[in-house]
mmCIF file of C-alpha atoms in Angstrom:
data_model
loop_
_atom_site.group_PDB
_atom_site.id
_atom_site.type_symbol
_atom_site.label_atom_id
_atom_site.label_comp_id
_atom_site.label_asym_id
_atom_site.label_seq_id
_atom_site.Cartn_x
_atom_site.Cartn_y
_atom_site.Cartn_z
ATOM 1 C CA UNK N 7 -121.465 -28.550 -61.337
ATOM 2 C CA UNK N 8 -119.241 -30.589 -59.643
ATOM 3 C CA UNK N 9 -120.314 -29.967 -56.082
ATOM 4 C CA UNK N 10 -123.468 -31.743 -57.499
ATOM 5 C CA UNK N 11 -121.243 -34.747 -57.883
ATOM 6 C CA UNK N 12 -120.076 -35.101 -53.966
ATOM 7 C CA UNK N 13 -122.057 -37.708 -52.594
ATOM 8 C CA UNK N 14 -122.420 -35.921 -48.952
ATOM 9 C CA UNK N 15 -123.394 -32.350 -47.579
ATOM 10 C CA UNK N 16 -122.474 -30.284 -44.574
ATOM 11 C CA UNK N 17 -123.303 -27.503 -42.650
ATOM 12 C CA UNK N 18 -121.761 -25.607 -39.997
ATOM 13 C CA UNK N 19 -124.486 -25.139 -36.801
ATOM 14 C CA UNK N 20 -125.551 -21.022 -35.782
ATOM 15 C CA UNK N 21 -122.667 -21.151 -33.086
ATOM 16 C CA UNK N 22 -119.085 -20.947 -34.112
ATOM 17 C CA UNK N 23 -117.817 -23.146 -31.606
ATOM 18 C CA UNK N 24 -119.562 -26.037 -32.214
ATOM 19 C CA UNK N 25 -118.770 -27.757 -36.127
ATOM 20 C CA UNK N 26 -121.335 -30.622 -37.309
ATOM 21 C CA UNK N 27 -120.470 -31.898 -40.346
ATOM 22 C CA UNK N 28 -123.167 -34.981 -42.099
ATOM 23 C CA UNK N 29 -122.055 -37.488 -44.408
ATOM 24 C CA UNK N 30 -123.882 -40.066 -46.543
ATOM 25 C CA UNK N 31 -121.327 -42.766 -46.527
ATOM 26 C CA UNK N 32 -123.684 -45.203 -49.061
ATOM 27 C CA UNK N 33 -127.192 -46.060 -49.159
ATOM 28 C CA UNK N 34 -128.590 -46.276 -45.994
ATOM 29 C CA UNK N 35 -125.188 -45.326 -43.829
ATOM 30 C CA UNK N 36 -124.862 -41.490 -42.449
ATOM 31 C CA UNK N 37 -121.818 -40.038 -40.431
ATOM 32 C CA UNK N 38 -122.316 -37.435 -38.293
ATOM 33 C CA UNK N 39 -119.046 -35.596 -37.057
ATOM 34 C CA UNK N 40 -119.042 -33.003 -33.822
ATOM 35 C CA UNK N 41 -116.162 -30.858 -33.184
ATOM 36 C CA UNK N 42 -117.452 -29.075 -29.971
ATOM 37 C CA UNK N 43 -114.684 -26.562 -29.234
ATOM 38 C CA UNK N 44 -116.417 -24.763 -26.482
ATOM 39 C CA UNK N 45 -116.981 -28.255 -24.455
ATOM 40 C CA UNK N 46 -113.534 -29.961 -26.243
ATOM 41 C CA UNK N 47 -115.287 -32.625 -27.596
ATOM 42 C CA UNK N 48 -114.710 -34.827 -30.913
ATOM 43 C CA UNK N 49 -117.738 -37.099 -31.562
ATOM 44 C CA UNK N 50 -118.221 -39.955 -34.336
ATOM 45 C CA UNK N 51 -121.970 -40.912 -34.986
ATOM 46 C CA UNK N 52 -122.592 -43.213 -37.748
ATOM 47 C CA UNK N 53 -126.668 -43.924 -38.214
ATOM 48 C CA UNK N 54 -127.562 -47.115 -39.656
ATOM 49 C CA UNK N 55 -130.404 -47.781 -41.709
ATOM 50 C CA UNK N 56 -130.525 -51.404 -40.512
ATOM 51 C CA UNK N 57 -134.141 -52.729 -42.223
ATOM 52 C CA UNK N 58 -132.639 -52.211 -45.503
ATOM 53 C CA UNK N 59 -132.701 -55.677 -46.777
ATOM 54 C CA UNK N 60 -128.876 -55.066 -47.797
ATOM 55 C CA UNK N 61 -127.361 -53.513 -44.946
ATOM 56 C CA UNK N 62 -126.123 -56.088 -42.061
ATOM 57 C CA UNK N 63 -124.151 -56.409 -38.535
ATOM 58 C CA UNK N 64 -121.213 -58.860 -37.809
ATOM 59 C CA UNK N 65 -119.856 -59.363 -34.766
ATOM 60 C CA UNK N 66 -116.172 -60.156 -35.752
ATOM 61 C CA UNK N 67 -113.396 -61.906 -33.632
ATOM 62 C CA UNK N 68 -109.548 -60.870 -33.645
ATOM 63 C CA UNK N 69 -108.022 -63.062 -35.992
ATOM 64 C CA UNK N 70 -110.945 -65.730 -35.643
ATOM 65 C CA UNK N 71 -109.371 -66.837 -32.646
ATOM 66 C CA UNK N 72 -110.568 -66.929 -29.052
ATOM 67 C CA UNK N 73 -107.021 -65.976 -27.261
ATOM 68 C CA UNK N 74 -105.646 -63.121 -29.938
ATOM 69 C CA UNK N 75 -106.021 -59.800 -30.479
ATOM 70 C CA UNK N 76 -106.138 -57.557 -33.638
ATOM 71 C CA UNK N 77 -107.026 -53.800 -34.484
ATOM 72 C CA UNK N 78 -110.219 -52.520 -35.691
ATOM 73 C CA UNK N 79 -109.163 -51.903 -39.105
ATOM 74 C CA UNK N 80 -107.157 -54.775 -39.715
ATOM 75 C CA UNK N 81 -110.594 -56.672 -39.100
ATOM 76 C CA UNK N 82 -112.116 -54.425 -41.401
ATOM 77 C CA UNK N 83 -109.412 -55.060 -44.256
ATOM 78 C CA UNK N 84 -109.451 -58.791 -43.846
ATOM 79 C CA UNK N 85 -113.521 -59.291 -44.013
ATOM 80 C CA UNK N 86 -113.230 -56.524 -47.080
ATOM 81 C CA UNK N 87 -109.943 -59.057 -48.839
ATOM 82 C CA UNK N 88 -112.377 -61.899 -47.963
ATOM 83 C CA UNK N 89 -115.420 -60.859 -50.604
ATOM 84 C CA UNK N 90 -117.312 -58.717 -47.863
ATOM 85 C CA UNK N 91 -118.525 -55.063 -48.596
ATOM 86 C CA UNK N 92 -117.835 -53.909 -45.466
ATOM 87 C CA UNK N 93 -118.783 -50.303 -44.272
ATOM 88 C CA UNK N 94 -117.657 -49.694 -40.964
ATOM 89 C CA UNK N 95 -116.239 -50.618 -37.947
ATOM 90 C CA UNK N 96 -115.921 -50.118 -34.483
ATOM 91 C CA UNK N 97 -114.091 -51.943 -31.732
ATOM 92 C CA UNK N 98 -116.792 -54.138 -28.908
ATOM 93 C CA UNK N 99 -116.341 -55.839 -25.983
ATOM 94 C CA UNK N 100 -113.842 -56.002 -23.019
ATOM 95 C CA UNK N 101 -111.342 -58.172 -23.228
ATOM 96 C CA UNK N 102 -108.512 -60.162 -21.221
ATOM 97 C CA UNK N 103 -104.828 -59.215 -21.957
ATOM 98 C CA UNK N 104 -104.638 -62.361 -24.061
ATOM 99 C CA UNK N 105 -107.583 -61.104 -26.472
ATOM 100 C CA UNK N 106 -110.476 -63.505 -25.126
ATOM 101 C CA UNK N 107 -113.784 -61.465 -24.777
ATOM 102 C CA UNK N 108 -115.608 -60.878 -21.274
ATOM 103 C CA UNK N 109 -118.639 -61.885 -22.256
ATOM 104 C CA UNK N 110 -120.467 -64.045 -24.990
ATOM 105 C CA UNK N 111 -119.546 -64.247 -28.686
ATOM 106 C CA UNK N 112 -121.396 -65.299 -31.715
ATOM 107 C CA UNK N 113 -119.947 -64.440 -34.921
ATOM 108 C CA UNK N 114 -121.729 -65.551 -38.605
ATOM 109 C CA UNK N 115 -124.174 -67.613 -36.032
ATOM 110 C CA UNK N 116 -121.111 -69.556 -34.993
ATOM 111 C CA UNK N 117 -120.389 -69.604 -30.920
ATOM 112 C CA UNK N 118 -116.895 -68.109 -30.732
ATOM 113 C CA UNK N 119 -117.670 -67.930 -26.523
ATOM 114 C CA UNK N 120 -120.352 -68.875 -24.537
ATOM 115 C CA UNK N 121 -120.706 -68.535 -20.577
ATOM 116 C CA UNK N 122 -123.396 -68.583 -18.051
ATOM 117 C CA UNK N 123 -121.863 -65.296 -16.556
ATOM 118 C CA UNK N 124 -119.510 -62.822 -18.150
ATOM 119 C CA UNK N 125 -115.813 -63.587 -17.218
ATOM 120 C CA UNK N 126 -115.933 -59.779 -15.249
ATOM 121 C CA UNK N 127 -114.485 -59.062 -11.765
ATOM 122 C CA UNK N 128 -117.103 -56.233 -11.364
ATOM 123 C CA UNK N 129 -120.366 -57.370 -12.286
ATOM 124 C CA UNK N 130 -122.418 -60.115 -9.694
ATOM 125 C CA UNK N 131 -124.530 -61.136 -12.337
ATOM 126 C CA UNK N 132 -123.977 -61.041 -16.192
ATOM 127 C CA UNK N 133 -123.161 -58.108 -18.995
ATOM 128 C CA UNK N 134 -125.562 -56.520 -21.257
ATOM 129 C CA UNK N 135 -125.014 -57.771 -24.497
ATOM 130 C CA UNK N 136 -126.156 -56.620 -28.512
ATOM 131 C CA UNK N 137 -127.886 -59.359 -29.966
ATOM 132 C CA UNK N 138 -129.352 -59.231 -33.605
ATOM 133 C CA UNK N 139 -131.241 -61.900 -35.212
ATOM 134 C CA UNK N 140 -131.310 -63.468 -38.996
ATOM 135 C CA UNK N 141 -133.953 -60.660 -39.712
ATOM 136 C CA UNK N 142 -131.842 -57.928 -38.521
ATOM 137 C CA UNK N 143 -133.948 -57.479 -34.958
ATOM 138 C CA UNK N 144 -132.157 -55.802 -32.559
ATOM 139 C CA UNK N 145 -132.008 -56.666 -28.744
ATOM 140 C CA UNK N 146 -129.898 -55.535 -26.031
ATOM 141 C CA UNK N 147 -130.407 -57.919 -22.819
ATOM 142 C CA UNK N 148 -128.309 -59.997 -20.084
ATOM 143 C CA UNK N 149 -128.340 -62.786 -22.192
ATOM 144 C CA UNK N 150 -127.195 -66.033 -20.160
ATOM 145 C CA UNK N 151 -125.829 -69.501 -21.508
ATOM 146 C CA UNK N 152 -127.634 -72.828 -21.154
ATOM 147 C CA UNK N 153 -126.002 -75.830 -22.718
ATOM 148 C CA UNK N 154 -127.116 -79.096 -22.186
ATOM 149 C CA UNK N 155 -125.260 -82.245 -23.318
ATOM 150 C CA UNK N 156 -127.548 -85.559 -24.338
ATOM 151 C CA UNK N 157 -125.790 -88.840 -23.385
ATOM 152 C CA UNK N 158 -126.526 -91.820 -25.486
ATOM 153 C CA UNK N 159 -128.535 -93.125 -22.697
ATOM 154 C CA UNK N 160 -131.192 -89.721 -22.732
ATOM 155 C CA UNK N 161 -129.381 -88.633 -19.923
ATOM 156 C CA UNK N 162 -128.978 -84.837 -19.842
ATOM 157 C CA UNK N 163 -126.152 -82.989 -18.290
ATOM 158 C CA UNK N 164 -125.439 -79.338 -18.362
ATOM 159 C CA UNK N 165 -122.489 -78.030 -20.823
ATOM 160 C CA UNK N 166 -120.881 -75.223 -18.323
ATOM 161 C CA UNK N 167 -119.334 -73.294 -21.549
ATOM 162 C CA UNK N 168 -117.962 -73.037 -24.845
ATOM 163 C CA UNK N 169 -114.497 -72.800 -25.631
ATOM 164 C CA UNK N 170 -111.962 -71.002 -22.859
ATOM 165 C CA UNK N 171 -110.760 -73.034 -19.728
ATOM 166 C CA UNK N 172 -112.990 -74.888 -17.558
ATOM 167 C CA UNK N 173 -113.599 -74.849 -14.228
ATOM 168 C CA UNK N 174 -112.825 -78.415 -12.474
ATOM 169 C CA UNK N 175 -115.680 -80.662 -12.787
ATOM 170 C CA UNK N 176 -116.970 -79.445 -15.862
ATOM 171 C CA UNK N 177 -118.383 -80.114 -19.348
ATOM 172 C CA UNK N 178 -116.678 -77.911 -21.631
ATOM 173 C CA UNK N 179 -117.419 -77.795 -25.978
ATOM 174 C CA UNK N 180 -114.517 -76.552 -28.163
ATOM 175 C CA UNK N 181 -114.851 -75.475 -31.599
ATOM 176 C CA UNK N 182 -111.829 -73.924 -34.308
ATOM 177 C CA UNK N 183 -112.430 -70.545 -32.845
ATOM 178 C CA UNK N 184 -110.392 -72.031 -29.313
ATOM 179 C CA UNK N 185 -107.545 -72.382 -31.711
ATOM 180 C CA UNK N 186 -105.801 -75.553 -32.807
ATOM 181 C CA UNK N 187 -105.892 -77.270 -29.541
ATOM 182 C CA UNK N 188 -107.405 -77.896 -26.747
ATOM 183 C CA UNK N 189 -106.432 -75.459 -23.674
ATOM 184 C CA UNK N 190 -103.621 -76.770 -21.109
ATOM 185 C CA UNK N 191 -104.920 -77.730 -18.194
ATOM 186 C CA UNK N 192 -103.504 -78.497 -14.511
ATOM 187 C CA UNK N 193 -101.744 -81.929 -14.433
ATOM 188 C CA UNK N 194 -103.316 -83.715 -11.948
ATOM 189 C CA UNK N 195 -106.703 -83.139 -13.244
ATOM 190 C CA UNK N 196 -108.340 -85.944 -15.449
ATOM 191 C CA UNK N 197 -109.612 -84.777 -18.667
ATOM 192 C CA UNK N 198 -111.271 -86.811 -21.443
ATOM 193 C CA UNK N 199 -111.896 -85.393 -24.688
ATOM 194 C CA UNK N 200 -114.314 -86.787 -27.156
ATOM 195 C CA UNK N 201 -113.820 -85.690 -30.981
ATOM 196 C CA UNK N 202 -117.809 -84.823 -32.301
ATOM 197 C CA UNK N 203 -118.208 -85.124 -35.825
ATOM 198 C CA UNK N 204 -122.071 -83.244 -36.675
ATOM 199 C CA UNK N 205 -124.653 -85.020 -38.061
ATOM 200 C CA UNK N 206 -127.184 -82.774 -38.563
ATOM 201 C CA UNK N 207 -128.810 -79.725 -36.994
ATOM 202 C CA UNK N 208 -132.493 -79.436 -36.149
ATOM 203 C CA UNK N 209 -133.875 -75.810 -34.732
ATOM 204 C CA UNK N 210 -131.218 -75.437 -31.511
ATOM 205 C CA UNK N 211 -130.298 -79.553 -31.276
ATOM 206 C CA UNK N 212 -126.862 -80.622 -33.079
ATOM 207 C CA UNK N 213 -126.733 -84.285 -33.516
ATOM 208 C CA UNK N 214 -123.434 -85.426 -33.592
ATOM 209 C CA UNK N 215 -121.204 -88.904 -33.800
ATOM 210 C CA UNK N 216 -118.450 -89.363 -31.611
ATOM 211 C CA UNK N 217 -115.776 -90.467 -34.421
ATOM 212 C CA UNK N 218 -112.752 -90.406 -31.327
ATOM 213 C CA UNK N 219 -111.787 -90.612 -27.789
ATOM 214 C CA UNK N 220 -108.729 -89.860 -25.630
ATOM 215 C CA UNK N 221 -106.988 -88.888 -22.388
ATOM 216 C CA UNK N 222 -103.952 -87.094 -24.101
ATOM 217 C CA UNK N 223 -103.764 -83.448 -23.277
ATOM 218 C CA UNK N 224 -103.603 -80.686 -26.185
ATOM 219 C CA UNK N 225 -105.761 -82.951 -28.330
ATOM 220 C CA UNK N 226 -106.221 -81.426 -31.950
ATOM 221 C CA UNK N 227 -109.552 -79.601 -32.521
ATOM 222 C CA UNK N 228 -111.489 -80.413 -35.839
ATOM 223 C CA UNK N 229 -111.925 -77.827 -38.323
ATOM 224 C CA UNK N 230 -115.436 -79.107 -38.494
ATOM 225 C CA UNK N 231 -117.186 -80.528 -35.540
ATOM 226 C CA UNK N 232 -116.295 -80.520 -31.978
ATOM 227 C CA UNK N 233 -114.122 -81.530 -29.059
ATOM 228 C CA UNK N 234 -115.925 -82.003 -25.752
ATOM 229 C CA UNK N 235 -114.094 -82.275 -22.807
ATOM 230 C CA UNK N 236 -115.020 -83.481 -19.684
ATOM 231 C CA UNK N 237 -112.891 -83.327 -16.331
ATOM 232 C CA UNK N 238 -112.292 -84.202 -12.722
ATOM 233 C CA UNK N 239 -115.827 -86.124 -11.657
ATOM 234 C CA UNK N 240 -116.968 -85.642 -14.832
ATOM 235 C CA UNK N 241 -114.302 -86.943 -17.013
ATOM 236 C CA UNK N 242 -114.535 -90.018 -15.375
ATOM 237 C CA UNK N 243 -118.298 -90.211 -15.743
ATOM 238 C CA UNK N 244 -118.467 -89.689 -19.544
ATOM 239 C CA UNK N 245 -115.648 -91.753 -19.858
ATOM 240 C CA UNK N 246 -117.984 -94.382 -18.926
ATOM 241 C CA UNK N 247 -121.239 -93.496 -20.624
ATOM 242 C CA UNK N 248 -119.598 -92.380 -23.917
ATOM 243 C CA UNK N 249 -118.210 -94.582 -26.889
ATOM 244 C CA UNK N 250 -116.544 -94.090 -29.711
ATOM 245 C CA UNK N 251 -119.640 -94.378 -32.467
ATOM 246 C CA UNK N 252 -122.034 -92.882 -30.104
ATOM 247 C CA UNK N 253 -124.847 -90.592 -31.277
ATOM 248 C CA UNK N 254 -125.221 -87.745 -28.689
ATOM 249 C CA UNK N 255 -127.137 -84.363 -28.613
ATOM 250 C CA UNK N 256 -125.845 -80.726 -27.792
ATOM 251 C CA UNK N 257 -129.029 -78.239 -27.528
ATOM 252 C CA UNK N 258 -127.265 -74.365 -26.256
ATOM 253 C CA UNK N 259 -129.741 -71.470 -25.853
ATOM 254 C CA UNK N 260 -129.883 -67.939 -24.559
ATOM 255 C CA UNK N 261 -131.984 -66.725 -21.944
ATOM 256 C CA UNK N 262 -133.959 -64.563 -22.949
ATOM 257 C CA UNK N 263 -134.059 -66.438 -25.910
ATOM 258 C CA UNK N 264 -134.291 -65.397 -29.185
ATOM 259 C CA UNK N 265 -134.234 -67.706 -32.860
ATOM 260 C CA UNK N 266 -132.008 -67.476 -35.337
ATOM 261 C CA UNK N 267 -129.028 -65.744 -33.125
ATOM 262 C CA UNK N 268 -126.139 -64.718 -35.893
ATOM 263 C CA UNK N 269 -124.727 -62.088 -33.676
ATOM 264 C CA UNK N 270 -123.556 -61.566 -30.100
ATOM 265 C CA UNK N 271 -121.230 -59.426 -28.522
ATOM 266 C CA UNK N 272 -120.549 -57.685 -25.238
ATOM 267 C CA UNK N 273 -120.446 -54.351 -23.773
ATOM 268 C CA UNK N 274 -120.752 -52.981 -20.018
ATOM 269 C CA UNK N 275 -122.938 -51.356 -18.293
ATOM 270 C CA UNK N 276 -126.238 -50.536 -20.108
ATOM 271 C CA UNK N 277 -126.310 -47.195 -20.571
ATOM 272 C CA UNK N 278 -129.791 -46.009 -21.940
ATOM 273 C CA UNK N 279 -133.358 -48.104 -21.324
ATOM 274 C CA UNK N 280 -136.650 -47.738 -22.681
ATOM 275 C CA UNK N 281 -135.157 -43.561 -23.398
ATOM 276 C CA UNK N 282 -134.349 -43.437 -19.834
ATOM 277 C CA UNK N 283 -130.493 -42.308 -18.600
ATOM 278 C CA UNK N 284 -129.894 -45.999 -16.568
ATOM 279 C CA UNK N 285 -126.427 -43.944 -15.045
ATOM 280 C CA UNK N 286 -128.780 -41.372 -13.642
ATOM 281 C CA UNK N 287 -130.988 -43.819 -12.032
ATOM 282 C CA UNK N 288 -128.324 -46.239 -10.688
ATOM 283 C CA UNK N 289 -124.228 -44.858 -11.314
ATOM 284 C CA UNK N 290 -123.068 -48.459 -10.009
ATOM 285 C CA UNK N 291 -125.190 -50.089 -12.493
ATOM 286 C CA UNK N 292 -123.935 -53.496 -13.323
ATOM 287 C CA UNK N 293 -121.092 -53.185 -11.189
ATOM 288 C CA UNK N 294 -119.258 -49.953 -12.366
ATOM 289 C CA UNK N 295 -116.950 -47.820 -10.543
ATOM 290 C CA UNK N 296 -117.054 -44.719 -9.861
ATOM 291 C CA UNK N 297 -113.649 -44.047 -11.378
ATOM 292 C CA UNK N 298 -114.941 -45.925 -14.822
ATOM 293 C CA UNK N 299 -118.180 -43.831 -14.658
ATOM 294 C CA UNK N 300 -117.737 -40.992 -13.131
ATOM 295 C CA UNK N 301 -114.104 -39.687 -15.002
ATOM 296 C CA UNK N 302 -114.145 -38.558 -18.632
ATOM 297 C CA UNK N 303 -112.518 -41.180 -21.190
ATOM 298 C CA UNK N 304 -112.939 -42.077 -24.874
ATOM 299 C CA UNK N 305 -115.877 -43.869 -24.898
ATOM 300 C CA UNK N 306 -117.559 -46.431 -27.515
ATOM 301 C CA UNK N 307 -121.054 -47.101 -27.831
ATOM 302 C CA UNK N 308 -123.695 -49.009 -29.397
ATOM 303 C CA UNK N 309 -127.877 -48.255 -29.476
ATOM 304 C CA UNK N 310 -130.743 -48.419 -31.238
ATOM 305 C CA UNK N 311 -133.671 -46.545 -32.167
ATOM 306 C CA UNK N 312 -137.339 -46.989 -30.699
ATOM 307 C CA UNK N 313 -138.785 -48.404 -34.013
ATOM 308 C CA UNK N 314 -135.430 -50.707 -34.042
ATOM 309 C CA UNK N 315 -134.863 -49.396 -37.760
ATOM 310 C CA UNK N 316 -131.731 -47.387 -36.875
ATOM 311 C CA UNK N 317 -128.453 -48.584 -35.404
ATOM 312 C CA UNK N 318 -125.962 -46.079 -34.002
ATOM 313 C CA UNK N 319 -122.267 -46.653 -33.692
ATOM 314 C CA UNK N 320 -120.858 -43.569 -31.091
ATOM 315 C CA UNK N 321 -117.089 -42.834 -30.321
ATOM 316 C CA UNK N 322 -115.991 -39.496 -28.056
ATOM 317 C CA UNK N 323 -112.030 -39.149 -28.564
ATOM 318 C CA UNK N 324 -110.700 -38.508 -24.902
ATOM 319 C CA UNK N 325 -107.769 -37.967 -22.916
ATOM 320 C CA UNK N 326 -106.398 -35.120 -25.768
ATOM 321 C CA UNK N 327 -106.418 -31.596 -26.150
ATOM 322 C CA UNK N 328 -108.790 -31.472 -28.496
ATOM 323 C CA UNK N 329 -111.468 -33.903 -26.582
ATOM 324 C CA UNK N 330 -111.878 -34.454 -22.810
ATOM 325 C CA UNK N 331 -114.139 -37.715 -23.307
ATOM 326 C CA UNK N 332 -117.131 -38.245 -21.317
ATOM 327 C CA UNK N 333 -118.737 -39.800 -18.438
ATOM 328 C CA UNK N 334 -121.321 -42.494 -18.595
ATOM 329 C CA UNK N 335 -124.189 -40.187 -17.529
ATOM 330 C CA UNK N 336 -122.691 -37.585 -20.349
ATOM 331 C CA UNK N 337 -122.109 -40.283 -22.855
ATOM 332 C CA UNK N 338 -126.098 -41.449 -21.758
ATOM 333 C CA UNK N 339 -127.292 -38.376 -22.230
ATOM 334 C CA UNK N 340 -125.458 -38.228 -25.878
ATOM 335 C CA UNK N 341 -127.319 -41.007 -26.774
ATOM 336 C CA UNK N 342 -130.602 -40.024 -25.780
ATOM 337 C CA UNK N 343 -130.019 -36.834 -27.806
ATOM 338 C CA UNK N 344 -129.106 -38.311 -31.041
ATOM 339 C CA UNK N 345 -132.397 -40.742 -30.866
ATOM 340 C CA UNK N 346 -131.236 -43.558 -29.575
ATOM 341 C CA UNK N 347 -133.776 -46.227 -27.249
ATOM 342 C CA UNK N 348 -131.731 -48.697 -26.279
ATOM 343 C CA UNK N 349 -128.108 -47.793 -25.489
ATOM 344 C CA UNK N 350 -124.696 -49.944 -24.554
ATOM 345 C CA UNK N 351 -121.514 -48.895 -23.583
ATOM 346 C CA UNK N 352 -118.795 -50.941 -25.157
ATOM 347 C CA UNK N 353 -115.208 -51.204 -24.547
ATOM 348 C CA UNK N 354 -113.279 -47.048 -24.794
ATOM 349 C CA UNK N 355 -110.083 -45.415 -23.373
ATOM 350 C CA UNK N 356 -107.390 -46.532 -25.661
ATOM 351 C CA UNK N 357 -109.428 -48.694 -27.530
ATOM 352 C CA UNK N 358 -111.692 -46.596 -28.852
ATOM 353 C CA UNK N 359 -111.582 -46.535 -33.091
ATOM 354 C CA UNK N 360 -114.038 -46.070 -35.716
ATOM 355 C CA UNK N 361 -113.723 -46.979 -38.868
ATOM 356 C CA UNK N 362 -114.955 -46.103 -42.430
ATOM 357 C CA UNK N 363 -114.413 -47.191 -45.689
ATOM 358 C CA UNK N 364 -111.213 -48.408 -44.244
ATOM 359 C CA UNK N 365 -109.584 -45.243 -43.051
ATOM 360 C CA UNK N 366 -109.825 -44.635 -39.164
ATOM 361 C CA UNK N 367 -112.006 -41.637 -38.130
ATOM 362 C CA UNK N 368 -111.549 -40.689 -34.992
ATOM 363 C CA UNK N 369 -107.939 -40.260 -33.164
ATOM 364 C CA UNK N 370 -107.275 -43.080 -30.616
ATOM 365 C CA UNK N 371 -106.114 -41.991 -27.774
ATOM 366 C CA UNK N 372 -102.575 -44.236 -27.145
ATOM 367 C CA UNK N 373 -99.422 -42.551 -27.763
ATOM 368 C CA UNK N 374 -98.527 -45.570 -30.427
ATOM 369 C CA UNK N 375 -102.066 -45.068 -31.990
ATOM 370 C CA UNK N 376 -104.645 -47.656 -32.303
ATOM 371 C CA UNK N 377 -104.944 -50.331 -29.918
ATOM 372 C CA UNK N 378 -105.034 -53.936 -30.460
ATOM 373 C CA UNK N 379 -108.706 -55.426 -29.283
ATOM 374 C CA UNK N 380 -110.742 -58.509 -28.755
ATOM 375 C CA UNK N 381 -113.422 -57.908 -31.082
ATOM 376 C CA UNK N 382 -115.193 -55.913 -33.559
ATOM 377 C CA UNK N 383 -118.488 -55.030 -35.021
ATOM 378 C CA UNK N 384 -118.591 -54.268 -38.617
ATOM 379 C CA UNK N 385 -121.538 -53.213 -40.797
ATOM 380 C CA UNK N 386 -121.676 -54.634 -44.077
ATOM 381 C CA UNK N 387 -123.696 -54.412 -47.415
#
């Protein structure tokens, strides 16, 4: 009578070397555990029912802070302390040793990064990011920034990022996720900041009033609002065209574009297309190695399903006895296997860490246990 009770069921598969184990975690929320002892391989597989109309994605950032870094389930524990039923976790994008993600960021629908190019040594052009939409769409693209900055006079100029240091002759926006302050910034440059208090927001225009003004480096950033900075060429321009009681314009999109953006996060290099194993077709796709393809390590992955109703969350424990990792083209062809459409690789090695119900499932692989990261993406009811 009791085993009636236990809210999941398993079964072993015909060979004895290979142990699958299915769980219902809630509603709408499987995990799938392989131990493959013939192959040494540990694999984490939760499946996502992701049309339910209660089940969700959040992209979540270390500490809600740009620069920081935090571990999986320490994110998981805070949003859970915070009022959300959170589900799962599993660790996202690349990151700098600071904590700052690679690539874009939106958390809640809230820009925690934004750049016209990942921040990546490797690739010439941009990431592949997971996007998902206030209806719970799913998208995985090269999504690219656009900002554009409208001066009281209708004159448009182009806002080269959000938050992180600028480049010299730039338009930069900083919001709370940057941290207190603005970033330090070479001496001899000359920066202006403007403080932006919003107004009002209508489809992707924020209307804002410039309530301040200054030269002063380190200049507090609002809990609500905005600081933008201009420097160099441009500091000296808006300097001129802006004043304090101004009404000026901010529209930022995403190419391709999509309405209603509440999450974006990073990964690298697209791993499965349209069903199709991208590794197979191209093994320096998006500027890989071959020592980051072509070795095993723990891996983390993200995909979706060719109806987009099912979101898979993949880890492969690596670098241990009991599991070797993968390659890209093996962790590819996992993916393909299991269903999935539309596949990303996200940051693994020592990173690598699922989460569920706030206990860590898999077995990181660094000798001190999970890693600090730069991000997370939890599922929540």
């Amino acid at each position: 009578m009791k085993l009636l009770l236990i809210l999941f069921f398993s079964f072993y598969s015909v060979l004895p070397q290979i142990n699958l184990q299915e769980t219902q975690i809630t509603d709408g929320v499987i995990h799938k555990k392989i131990i493959n002892l013939s192959d040494t391989l540990v694999i984490n597989i939760l499946k996502v029912d992701i049309k339910k109309p209660d089940l969700t994605v959040l992209s979540v950032k270390a500490n809600e802070l740009l620069g920081t870094k935090e571990k999986t389930s320490e994110m998981f524990q805070r949003y859970k302390m915070s009022g959300f039923n959170v589900i799962a976790a599993v660790n996202a994008d690349f990151f700098e040793s600071d904590g700052e993600v690679v690539s874009n960021m939106i958390s809640n629908g809230e820009v925690v990064k934004a750049v016209k190019f990942s921040d990546s040594p490797f690739n010439e052009f941009t990431n592949s990011q997971l996007a998902v939409d206030s209806d719970d769409n799913l998208y995985i693209d090269q999504f690219v920034f656009s900002g554009n900055l409208i001066l009281p006079s209708g004159i448009s100029e182009e806002v080269h990022r959000i938050n992180s240091k600028p480049d010299s002759n730039s338009i930069v926006l900083y919001n709370h996720y940057q941290g207190k302050i603005t970033p330090s910034l070479p001496r001899e440059w000359f920066v202006v900041d403007f403080v932006l208090f919003p107004l009002q927001t209508i489809g992707d225009t924020l209307i804002f009033i410039t309530t301040g003004k200054t030269t002063l480096r380190n200049y507090e950033i609002p809990n609500q609002g905005m600081i933008l900075s201009a420097n160099n060429k441009y500091g000296h321009y808006l300097d001129r065209e802006i004043k304090v009681g101004d009404t000026i314009k901010v529209i930022y999109e995403f190419s391709p574009m999509l309405k209603d953006m509440k999450t974006l996060l990073g990964g690298w290099p697209l791993l499965v297309k349209d069903g199709m194993n991208m590794i197979r077709r191209n093994p320096a796709l998006e500027g890989v190695s071959e020592k980051f393809s072509e070795q095993c390590h723990p891996r983390t992955g993200i995909g979706y399903s060719n109806d987009k109703n099912t979101l898979y969350l993949i880890t492969v424990d690596g670098r241990q006895q009991s599991s070797r990792g993968m390659t890209l083209l093996e962790f590819a062809n996992l993916m393909i296997t299991e269903g999935i459409h539309y596949g990303l690789n996200l940051d693994g090695g020592g990173s690598t860490t699922m989460v569920i119900n706030g206990k860590v499932v898999n077995n990181p692989s660094d000798a001190t246990g999970e890693r600090l990261v730069g991000n997370s993406l939890l599922i929540v009811r």
